[in-house]
PDB file of C-alpha atoms in Angstrom:
ATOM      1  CA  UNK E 432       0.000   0.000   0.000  1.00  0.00           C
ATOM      2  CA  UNK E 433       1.509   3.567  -0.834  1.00  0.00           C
ATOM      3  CA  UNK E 434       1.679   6.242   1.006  1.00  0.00           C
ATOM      4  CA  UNK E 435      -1.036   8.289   0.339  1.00  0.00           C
ATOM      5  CA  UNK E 436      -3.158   5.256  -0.029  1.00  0.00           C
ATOM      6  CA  UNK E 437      -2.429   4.866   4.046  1.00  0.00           C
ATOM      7  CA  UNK E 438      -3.181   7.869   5.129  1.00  0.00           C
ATOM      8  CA  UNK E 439      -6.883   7.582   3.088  1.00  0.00           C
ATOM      9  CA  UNK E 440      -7.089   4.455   4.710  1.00  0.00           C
ATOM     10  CA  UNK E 441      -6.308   6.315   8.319  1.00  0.00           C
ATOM     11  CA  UNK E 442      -8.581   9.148   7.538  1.00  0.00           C
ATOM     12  CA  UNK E 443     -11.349   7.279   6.757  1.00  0.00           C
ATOM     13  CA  UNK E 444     -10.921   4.655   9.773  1.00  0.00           C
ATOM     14  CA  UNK E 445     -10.909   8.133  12.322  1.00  0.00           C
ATOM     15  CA  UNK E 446     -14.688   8.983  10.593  1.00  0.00           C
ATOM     16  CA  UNK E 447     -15.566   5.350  11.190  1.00  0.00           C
ATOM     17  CA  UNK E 448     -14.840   5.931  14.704  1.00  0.00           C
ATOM     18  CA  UNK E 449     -17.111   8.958  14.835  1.00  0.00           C
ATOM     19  CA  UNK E 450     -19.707   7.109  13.243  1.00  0.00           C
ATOM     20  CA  UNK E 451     -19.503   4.192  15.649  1.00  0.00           C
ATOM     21  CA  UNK E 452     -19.426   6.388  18.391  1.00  0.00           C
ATOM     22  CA  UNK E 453     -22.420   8.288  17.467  1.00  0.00           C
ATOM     23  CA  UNK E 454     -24.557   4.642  17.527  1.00  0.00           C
ATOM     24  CA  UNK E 455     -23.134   3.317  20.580  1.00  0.00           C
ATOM     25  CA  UNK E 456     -24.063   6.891  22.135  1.00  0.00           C
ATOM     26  CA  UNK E 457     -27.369   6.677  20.956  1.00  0.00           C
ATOM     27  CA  UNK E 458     -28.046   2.895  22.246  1.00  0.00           C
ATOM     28  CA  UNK E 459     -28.631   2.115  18.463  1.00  0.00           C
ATOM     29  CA  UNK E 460     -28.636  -1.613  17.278  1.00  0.00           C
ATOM     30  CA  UNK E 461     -27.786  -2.222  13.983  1.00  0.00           C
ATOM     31  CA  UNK E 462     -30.703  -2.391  12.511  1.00  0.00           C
ATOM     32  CA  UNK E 463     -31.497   1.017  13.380  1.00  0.00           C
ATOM     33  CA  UNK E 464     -28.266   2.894  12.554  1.00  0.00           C
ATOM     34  CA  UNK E 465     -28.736   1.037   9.267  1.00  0.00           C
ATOM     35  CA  UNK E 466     -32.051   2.678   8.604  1.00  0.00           C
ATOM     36  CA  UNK E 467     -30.873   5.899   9.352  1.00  0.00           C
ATOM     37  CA  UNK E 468     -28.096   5.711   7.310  1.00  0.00           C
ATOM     38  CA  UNK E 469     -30.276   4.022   4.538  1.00  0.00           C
ATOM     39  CA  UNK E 470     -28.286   0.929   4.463  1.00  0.00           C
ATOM     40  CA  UNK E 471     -27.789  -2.774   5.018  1.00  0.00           C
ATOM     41  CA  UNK E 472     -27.467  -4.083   8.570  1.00  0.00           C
ATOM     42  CA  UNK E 473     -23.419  -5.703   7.204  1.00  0.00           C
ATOM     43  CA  UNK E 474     -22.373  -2.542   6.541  1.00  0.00           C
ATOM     44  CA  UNK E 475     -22.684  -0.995   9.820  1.00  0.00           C
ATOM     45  CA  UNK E 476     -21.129  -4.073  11.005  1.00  0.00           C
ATOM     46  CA  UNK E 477     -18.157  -3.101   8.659  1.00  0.00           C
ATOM     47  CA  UNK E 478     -18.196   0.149  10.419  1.00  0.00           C
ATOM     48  CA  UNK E 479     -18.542  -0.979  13.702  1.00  0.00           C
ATOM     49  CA  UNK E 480     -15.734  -3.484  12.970  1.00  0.00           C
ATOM     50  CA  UNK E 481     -13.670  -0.520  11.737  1.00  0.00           C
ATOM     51  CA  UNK E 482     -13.244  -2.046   8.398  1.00  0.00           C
ATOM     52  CA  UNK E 483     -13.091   0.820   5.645  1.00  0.00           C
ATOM     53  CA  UNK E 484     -13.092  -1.234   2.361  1.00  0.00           C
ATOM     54  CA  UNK E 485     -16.313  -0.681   0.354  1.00  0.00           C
ATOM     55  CA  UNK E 486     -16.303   2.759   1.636  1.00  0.00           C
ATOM     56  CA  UNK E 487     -15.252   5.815  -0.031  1.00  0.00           C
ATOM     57  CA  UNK E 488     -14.155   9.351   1.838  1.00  0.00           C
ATOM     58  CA  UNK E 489     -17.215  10.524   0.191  1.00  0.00           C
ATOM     59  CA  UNK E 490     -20.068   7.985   1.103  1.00  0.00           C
ATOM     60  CA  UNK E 491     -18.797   7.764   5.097  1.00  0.00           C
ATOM     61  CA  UNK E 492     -19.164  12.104   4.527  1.00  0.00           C
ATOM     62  CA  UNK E 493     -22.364  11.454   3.727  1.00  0.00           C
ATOM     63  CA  UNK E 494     -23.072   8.880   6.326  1.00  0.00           C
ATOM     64  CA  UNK E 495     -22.020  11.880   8.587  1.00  0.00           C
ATOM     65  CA  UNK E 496     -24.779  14.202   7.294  1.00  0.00           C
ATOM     66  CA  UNK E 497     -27.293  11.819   7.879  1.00  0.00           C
ATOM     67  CA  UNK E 498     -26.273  11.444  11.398  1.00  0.00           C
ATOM     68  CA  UNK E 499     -26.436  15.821  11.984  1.00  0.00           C
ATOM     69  CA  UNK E 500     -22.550  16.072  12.030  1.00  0.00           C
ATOM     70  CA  UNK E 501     -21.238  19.528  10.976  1.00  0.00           C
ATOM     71  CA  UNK E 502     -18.247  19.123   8.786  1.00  0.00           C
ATOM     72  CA  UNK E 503     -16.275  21.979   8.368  1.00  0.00           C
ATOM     73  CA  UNK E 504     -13.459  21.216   5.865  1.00  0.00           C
ATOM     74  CA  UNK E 505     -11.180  23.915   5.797  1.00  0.00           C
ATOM     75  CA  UNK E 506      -7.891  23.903   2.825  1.00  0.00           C
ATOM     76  CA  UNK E 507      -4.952  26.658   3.560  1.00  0.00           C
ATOM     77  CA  UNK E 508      -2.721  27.535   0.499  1.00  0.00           C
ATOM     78  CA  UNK E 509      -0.317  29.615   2.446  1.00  0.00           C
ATOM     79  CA  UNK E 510       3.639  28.490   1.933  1.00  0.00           C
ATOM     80  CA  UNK E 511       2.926  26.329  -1.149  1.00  0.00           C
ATOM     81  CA  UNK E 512       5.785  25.531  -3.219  1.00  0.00           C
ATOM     82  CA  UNK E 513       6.731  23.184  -5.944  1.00  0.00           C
ATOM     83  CA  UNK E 514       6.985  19.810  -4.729  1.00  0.00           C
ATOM     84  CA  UNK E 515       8.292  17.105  -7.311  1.00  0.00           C
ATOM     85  CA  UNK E 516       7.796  13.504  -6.949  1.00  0.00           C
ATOM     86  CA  UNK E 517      11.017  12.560  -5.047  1.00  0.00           C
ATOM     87  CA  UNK E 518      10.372  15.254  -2.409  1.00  0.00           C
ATOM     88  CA  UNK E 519       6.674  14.636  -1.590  1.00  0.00           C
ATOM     89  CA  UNK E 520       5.926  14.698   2.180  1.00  0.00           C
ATOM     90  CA  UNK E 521       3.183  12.857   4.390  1.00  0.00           C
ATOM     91  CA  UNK E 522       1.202  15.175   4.751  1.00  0.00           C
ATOM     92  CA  UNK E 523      -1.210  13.339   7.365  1.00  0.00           C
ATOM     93  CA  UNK E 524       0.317  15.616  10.484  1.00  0.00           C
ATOM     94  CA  UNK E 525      -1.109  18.829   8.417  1.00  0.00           C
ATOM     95  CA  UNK E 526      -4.836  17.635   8.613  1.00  0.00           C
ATOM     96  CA  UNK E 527      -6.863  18.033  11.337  1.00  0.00           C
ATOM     97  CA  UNK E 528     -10.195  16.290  10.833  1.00  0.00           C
ATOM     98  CA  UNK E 529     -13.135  18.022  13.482  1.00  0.00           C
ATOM     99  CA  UNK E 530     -16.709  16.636  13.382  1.00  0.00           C
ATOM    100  CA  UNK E 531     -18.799  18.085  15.627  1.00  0.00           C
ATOM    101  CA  UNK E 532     -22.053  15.571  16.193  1.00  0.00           C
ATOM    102  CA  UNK E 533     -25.292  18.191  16.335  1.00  0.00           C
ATOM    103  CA  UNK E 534     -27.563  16.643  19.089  1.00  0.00           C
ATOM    104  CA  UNK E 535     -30.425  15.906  17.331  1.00  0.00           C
ATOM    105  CA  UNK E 536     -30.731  12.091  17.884  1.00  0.00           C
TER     106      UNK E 536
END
């Protein structure tokens, strides 16, 4: 797995987290988180399991719509410079990834 496949992979494991959070907070069983989240009771096993395949950054963004999460996503240009291929960096310590749950459920 490269690099920047990883850190996807990372990413995407910290909003399954949130999302499993957000059904054990709410007593959901499975069946009902996969209602609300309009879909099969396996899946939220996936995400309870904390297994991302099958999931893209953009579905498990949705996922956290449906569930009242604010997402602010928030991109600074400031000190860009050209970066060729030999001297790309992991980048992973530069995002910071805040979901704040609205208390609607």
């Amino acid at each position: 797995m490269r690099n920047n496949e990883y850190n996807g992979q990372k990413i995407k494991y910290q909003i399954l987290n949130i999302i499993k959070e957000i059904i054990y907070r709410n007593h959901w069983n499975q069946i009902t988180a996969a209602k609300i989240l309009g879909v099969d009771q396996p899946k939220i096993s996936q995400i309870i399991n904390g297994k991302t395949s099958g999931f893209s950054l953009e579905r498990l963004l949705t996922f956290l719509l449906k569930l009242n999460c604010k997402i602010d996503l928030s991109i600074s240009t400031q000190n860009i410079e050209y970066v060729n291929e030999n001297q790309m960096k992991d980048n992973l310590d530069y995002i910071n990834l805040i979901i704040i749950p609205q208390d609607n459920y």
